CSV table of C-alpha atoms and ligand atoms in Angstrom, one decimal:
chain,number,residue,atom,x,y,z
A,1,UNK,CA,5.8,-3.5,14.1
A,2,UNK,CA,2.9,-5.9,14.6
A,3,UNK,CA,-0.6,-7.3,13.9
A,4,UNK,CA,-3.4,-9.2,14.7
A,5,UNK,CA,-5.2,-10.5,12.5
A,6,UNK,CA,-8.5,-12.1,13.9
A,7,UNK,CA,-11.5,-13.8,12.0
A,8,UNK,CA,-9.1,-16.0,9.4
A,9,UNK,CA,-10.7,-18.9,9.1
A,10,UNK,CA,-8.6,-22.2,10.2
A,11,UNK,CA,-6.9,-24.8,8.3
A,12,UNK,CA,-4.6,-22.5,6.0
A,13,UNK,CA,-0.9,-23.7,5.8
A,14,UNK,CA,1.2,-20.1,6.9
A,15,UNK,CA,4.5,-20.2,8.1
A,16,UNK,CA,7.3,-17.6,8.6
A,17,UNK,CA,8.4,-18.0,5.1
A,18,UNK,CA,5.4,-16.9,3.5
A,19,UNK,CA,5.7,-13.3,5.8
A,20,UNK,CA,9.2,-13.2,4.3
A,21,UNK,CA,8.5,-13.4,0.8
A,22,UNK,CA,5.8,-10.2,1.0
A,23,UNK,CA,8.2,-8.0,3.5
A,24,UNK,CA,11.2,-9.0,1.1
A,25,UNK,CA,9.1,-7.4,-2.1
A,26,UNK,CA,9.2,-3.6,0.2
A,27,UNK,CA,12.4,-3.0,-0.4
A,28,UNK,CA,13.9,-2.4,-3.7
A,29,UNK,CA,17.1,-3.7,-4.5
A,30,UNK,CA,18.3,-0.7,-6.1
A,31,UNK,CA,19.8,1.8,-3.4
A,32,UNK,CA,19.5,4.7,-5.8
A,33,UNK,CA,16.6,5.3,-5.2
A,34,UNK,CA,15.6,4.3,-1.4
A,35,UNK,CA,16.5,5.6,2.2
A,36,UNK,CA,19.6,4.6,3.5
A,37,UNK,CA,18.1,3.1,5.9
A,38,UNK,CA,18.4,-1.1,5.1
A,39,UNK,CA,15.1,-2.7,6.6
A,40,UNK,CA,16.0,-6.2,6.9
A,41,UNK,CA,12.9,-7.1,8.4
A,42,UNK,CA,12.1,-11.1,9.5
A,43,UNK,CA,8.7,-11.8,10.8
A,44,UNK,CA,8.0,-14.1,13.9
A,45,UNK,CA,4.5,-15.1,14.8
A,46,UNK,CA,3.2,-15.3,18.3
A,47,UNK,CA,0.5,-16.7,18.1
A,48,UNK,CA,-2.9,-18.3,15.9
A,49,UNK,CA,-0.5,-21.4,13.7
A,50,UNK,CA,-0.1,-24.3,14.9
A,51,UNK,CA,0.9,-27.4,13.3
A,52,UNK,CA,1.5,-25.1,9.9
A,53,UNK,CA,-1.5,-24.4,9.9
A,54,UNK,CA,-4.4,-21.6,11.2
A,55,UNK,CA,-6.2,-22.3,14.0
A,56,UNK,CA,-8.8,-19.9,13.9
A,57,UNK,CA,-7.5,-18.5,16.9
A,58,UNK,CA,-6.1,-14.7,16.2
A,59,UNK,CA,-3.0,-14.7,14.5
A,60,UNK,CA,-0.1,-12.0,16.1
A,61,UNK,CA,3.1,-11.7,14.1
A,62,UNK,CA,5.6,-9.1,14.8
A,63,UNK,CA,8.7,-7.6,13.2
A,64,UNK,CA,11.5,-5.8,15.3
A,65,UNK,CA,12.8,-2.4,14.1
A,66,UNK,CA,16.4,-3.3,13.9
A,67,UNK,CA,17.5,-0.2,11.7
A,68,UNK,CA,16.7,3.0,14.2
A,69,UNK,CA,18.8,6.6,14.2
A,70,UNK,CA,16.3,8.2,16.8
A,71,UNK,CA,19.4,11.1,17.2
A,72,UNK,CA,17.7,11.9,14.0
A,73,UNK,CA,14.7,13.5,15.2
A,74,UNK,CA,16.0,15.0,18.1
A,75,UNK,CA,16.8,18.4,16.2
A,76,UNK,CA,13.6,18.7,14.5
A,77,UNK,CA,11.0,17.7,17.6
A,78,UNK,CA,9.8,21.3,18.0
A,79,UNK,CA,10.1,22.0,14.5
A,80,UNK,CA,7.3,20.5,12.4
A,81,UNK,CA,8.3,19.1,8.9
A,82,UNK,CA,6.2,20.6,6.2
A,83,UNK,CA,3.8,18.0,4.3
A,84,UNK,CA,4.4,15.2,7.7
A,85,UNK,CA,2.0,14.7,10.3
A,86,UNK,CA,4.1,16.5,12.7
A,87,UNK,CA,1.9,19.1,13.7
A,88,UNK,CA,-0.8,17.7,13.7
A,89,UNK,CA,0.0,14.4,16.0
A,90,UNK,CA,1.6,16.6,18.1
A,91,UNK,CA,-2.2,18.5,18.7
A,92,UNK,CA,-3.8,15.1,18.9
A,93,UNK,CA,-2.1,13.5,21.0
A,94,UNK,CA,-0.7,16.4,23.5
A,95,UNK,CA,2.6,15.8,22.6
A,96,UNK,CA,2.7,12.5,24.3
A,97,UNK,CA,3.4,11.0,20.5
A,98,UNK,CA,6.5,9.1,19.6
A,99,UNK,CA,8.2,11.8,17.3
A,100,UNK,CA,11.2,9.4,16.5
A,101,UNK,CA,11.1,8.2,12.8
A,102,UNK,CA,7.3,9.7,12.5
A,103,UNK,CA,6.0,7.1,14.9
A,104,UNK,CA,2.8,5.7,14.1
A,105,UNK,CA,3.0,8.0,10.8
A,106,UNK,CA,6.3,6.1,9.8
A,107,UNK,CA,5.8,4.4,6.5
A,108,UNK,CA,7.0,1.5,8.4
A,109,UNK,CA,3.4,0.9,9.2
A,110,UNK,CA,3.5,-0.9,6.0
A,111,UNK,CA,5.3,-3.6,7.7
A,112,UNK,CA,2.4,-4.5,9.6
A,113,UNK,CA,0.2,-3.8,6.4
A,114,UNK,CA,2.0,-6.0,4.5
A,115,UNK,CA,2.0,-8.5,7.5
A,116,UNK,CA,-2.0,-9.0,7.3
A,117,UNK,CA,-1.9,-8.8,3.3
A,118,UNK,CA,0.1,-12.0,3.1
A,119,UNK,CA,-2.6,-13.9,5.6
A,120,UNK,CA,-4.9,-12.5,3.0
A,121,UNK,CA,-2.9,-13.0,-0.6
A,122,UNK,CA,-2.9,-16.9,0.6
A,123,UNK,CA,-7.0,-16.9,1.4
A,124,UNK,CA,-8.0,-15.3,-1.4
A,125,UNK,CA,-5.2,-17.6,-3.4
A,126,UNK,CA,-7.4,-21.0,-2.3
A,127,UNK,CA,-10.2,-18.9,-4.6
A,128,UNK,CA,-8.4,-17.9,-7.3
A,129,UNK,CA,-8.5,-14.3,-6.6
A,130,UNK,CA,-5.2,-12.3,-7.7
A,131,UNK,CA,-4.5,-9.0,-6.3
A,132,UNK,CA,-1.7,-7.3,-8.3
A,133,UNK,CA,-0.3,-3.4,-8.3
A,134,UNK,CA,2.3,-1.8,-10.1
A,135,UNK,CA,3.8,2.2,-10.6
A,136,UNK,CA,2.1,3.8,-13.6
A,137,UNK,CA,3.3,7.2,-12.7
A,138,UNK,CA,6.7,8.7,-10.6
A,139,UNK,CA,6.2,12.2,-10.9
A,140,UNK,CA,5.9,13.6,-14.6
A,141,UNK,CA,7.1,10.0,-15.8
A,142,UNK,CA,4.3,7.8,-16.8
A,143,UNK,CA,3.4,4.7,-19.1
A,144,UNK,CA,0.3,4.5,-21.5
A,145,UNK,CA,0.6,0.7,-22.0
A,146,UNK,CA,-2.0,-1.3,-21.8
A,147,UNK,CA,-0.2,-4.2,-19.6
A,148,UNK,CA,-1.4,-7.7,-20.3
A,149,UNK,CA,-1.4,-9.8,-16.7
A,150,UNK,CA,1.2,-12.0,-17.8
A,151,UNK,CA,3.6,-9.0,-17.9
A,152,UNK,CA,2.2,-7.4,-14.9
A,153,UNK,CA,2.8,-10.6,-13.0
A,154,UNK,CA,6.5,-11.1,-14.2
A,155,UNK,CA,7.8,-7.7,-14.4
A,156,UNK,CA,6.2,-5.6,-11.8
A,157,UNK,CA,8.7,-6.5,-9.1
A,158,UNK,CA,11.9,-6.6,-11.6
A,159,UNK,CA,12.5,-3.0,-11.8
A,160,UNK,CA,12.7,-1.0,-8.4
A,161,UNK,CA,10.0,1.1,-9.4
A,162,UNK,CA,7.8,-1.5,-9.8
A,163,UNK,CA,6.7,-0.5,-12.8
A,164,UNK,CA,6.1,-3.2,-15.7
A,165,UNK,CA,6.6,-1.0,-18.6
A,166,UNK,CA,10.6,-1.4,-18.2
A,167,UNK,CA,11.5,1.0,-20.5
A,168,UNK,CA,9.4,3.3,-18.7
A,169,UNK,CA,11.1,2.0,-15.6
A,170,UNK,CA,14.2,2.8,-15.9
A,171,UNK,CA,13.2,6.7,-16.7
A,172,UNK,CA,11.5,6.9,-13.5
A,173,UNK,CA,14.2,5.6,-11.8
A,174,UNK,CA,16.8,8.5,-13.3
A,175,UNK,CA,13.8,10.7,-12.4
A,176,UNK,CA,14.0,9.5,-8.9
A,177,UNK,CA,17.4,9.8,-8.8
A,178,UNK,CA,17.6,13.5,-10.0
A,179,UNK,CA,14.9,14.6,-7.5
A,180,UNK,CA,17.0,13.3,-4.6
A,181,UNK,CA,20.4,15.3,-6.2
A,182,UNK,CA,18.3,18.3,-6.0
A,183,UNK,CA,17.1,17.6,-1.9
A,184,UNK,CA,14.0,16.8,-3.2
A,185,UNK,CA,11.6,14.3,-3.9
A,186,UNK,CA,8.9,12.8,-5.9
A,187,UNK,CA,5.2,11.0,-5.8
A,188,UNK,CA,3.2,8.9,-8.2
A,189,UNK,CA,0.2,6.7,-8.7
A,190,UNK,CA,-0.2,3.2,-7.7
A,191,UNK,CA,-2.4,0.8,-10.4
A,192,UNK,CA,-4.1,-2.4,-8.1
A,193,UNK,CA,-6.1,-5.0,-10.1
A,194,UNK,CA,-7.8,-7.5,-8.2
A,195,UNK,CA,-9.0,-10.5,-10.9
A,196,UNK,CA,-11.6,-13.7,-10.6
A,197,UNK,CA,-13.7,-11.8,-7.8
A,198,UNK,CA,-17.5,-13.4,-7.7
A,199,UNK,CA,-20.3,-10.8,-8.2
A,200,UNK,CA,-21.9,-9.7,-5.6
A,201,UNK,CA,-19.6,-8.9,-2.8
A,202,UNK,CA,-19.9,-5.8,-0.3
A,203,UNK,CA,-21.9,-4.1,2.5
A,204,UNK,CA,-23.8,-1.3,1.1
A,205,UNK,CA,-24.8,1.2,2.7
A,206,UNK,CA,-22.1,1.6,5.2
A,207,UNK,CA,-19.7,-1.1,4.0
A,208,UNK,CA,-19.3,-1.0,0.3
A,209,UNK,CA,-16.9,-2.5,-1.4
A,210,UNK,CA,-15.4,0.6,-2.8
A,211,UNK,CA,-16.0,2.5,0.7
A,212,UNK,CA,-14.1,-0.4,2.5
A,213,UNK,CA,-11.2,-0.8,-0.1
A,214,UNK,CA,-10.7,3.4,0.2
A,215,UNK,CA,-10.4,3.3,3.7
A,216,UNK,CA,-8.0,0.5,3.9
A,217,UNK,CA,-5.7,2.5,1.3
A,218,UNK,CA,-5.7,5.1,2.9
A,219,UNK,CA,-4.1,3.3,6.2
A,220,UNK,CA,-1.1,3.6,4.0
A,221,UNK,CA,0.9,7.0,4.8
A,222,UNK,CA,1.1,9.5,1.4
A,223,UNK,CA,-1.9,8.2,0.0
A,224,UNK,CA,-3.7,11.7,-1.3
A,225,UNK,CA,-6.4,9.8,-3.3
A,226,UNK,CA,-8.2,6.9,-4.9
A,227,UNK,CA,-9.5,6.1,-8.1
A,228,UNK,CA,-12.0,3.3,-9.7
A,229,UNK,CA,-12.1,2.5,-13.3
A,230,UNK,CA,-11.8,5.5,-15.1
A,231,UNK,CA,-12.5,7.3,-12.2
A,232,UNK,CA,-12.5,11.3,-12.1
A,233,UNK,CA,-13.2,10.9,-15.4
A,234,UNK,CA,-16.3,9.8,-15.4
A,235,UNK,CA,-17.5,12.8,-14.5
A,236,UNK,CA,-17.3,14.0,-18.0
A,237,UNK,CA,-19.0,11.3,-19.5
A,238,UNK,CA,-22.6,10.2,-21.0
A,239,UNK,CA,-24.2,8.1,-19.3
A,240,UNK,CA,-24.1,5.9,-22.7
A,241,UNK,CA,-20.3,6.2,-22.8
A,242,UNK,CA,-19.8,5.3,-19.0
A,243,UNK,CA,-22.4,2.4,-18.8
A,244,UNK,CA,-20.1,-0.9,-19.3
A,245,UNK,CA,-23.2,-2.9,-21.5
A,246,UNK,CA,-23.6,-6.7,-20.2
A,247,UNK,CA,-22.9,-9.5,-22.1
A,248,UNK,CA,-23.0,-13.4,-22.5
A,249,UNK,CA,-19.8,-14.9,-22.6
A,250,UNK,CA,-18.8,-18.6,-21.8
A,251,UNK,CA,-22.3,-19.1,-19.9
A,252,UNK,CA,-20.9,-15.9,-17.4
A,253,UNK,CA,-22.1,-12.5,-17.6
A,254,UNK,CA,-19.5,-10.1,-18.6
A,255,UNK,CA,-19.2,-6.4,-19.7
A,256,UNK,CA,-17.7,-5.1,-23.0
A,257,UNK,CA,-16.5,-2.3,-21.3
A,258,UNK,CA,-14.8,-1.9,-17.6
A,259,UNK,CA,-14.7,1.6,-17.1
A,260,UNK,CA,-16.7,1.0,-13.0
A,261,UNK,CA,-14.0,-0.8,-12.5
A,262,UNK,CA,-15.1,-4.1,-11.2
A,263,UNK,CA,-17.7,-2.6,-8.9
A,264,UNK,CA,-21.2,-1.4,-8.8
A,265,UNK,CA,-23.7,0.2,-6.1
A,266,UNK,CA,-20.6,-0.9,-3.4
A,267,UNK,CA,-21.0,-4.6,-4.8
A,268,UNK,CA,-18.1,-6.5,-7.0
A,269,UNK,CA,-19.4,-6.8,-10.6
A,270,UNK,CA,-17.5,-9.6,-11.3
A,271,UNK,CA,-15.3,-8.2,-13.2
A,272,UNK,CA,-11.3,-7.0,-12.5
A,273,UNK,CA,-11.3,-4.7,-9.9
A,274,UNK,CA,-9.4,-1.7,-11.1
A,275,UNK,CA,-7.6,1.1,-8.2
A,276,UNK,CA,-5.3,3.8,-9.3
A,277,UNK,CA,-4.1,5.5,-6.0
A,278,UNK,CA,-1.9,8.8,-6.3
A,279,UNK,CA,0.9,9.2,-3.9
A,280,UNK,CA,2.2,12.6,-3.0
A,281,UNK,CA,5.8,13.4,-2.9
A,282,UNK,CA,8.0,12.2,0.3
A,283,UNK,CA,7.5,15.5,2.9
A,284,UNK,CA,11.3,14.9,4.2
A,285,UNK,CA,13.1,17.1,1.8
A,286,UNK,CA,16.3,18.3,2.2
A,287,UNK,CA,15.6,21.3,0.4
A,288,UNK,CA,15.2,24.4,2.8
A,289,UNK,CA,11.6,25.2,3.9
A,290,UNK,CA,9.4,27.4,6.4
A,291,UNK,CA,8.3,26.1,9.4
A,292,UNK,CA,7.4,27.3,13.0
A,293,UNK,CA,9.2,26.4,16.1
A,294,UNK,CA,6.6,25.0,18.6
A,295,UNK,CA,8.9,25.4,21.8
A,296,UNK,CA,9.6,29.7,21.0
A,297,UNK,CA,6.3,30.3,18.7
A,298,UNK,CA,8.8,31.7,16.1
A,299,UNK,CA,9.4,31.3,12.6
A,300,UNK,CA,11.9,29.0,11.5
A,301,UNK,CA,13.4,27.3,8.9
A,302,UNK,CA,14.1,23.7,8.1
A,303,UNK,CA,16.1,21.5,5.9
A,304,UNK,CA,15.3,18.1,7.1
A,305,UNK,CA,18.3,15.4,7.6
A,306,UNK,CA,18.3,12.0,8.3
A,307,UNK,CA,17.7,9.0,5.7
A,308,UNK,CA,14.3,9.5,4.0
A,309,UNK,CA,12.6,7.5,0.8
A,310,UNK,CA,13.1,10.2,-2.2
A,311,UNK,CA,10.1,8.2,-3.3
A,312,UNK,CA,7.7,6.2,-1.0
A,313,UNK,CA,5.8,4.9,-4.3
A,314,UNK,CA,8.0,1.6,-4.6
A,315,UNK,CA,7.8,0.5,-1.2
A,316,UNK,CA,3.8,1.6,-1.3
A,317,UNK,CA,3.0,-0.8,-3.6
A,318,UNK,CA,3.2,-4.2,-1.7
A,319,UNK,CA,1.2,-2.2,1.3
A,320,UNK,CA,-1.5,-1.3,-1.4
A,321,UNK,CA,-1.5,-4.8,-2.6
A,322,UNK,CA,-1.9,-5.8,1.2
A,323,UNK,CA,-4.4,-3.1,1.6
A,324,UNK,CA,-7.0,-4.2,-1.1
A,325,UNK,CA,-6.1,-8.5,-0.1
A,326,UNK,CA,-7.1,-7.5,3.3
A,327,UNK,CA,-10.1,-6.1,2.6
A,328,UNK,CA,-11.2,-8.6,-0.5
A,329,UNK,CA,-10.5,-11.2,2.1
A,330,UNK,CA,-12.3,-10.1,5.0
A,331,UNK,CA,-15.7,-9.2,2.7
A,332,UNK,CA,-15.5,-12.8,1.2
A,333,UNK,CA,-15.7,-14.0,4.8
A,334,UNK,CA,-18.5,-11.4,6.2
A,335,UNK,CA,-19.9,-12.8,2.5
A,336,UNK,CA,-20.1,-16.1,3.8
A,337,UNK,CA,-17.9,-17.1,0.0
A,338,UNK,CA,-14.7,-17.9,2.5
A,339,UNK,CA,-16.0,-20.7,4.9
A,340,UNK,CA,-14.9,-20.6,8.8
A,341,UNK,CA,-12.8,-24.0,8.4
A,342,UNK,CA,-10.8,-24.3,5.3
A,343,UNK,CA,-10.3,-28.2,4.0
A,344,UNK,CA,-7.6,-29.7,1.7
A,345,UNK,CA,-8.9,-29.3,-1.9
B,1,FMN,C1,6.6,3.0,2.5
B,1,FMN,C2,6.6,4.4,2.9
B,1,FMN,C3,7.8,5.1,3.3
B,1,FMN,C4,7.8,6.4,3.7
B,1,FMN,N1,9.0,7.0,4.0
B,1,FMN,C5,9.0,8.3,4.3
B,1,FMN,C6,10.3,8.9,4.6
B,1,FMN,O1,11.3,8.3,4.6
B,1,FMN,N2,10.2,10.2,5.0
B,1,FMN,C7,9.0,10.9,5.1
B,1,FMN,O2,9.0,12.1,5.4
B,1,FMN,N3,7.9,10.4,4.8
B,1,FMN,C8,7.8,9.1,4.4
B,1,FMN,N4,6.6,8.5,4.1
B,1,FMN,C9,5.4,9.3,4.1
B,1,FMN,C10,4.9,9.7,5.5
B,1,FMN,O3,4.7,8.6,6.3
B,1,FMN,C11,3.5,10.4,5.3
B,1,FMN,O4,3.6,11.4,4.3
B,1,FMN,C12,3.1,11.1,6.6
B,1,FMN,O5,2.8,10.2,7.6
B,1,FMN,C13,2.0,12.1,6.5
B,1,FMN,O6,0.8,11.4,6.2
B,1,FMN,P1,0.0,11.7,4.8
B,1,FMN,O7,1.0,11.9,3.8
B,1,FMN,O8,-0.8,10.5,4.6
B,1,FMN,O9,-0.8,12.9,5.0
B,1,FMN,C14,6.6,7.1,3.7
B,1,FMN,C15,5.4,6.5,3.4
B,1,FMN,C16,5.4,5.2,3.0
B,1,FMN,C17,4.1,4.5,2.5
């Protein structure tokens, strides 16, 4: 897996490490509740540091897929898996595409996701800007709480859910657990704040903030839909209930409410950036399911093998976290807020 990332300014300290920390955060520690399959994925970059520092030159880093089983495809190539892009690829690409562990549509992708987010966590750090997500929902299992960001920031990544109501936690974990008992498997819905972004931020028409951001979420595989503020909601709302009024506070013009969710006409308001994203269900399922063979043009079934996620939700959340850096990063630059050359401060 690899990326380039071009158009980061120069001058900010990256080394191997920081890669390590992000990719380490995809894999949850519990092995309950993940694919057997151990990613112990080190990052090595080619290219665009020197020194320990950026040179504004594009930065390549790469990560080697050490944990393969191709033999585990080999059964299922003419067979399609229900829910997977299969089928699809397979059209697109004249079945020239790389069927072995989904290829491109491998949730490893997050890898390289997760590769550009960290380049873009330590930007938009120099600024203040904090990008934070965390499970609300895994399947039926969902917290109400209103999470403060002190506990977002320290518990998010102590339960392998992610989830920083851990009470709440552990439930979807057991949920998790029971799905993959019964061959099956289970979605959920990402929360992303992003806090301390300036006002005024975005590309309308074409580029707007909330466009941009979508589009970069849904790079990551089993995302089925995005959310701002109250979102869907806010189709059943007066306009006086869903207008956030203005206000003075501290000399900085704030809402009272935040139900846009941090942005307005495709421009950040200034306030938190809110995302819920919901992820569907892992399609690999070892529960028995219709398919079509693609070599005979018969019907078939399939009960698909191999070492699959039961739940892709806790590894999506760095990748979503990536997702949203990426994009706040690169908008703060086409802004002109991040300058080309960064200097000690
Ligand atoms: C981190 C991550 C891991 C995933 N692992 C699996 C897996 O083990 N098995 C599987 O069938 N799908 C897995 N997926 C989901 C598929 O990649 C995805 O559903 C598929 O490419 C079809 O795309 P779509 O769901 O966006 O329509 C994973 C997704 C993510 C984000």
């Amino acid at each position: 897996m690899g990326v380039v990332v071009d158009g980061c300014p120069s001058g900010l300290p990256l080394s191997e490490a920081d890669f390590q920390e992000e990719l380490d955060r995809r894999i949850p520690a519990e092995p309950k509740i993940v694919s057997a399959r151990i990613e112990k994925d080190s990052a090595k970059i080619l290219s665009g540091v020197f020194n320990g520092y950026t040179t504004g030159a594009p930065i390549a880093v790469m990560v080697e897929n050490k944990e393969t089983k191709s033999s585990d495809y080999e059964g299922i190539k003419d067979l399609p898996r229900p829910g997977h892009s299969d089928y699809p690829a397979r059209i697109r690409y004249g079945g020239f595409n790389d069927y072995r562990g989904g290829g491109r549509f491998s949730g490893r992708v997050t890898v390289a996701i997760i590769l550009a987010g960290t380049i873009a966590k330590k930007l938009l750090g120099r600024y203040n800007i904090d990008v934070l997500a965390y499970t609300t929902a895994i399947g039926k299992v969902k917290t109400d709480k209103a999470f403060s960001t002190a506990e977002i920031r320290k518990n998010r990544y102590a339960a392998a859910t992610r989830c920083p109501d851990l009470e709440c936690a552990q439930k979807m974990e057991e949920a998790i657990v029971a799905a993959k008992r019964s061959d099956n498997s289970l979605g959920g819905i990402v929360e992303c704040i992003a806090l301390n972004m300036p006002p005024g931020v975005g590309d309308p028409l074409f580029d707007t903030l909330d466009g941009d951001l979508s589009k970069a979420i849904f790079a990551v595989p089993a995302v089925k839909g995005v959310e701002f503020g109250v979102g869907f909601k806010t189709a059943a709302l007066m306009g006086s209930e869903n207008n956030d009024a203005f206000l003075m506070k501290g000399g900085k013009v704030v809402t009272v409410t935040e139900n846009a969710g941090g942005i307005l006409g495709g421009l950040s308001s200034g306030m938190p950036v809110v995302i819920r994203v919901a992820i569907k269900p892992t399609p690999s399922i070892g529960k028995a399911q219709k398919t079509v063979n693609l070599s005979s043009m018969k019907d078939a079934e399939l009960s698909v093998k191999g070492r699959h996620d039961p739940c892709v939700v806790p590894k999506a959340v760095p990748a979503i976290e990536a997702a949203v850096a990426m994009t706040l990063a690169d908008h703060l630059i086409r802004g002109g807020i991040i300058p080309k050359i960064l200097r000690e401060h």
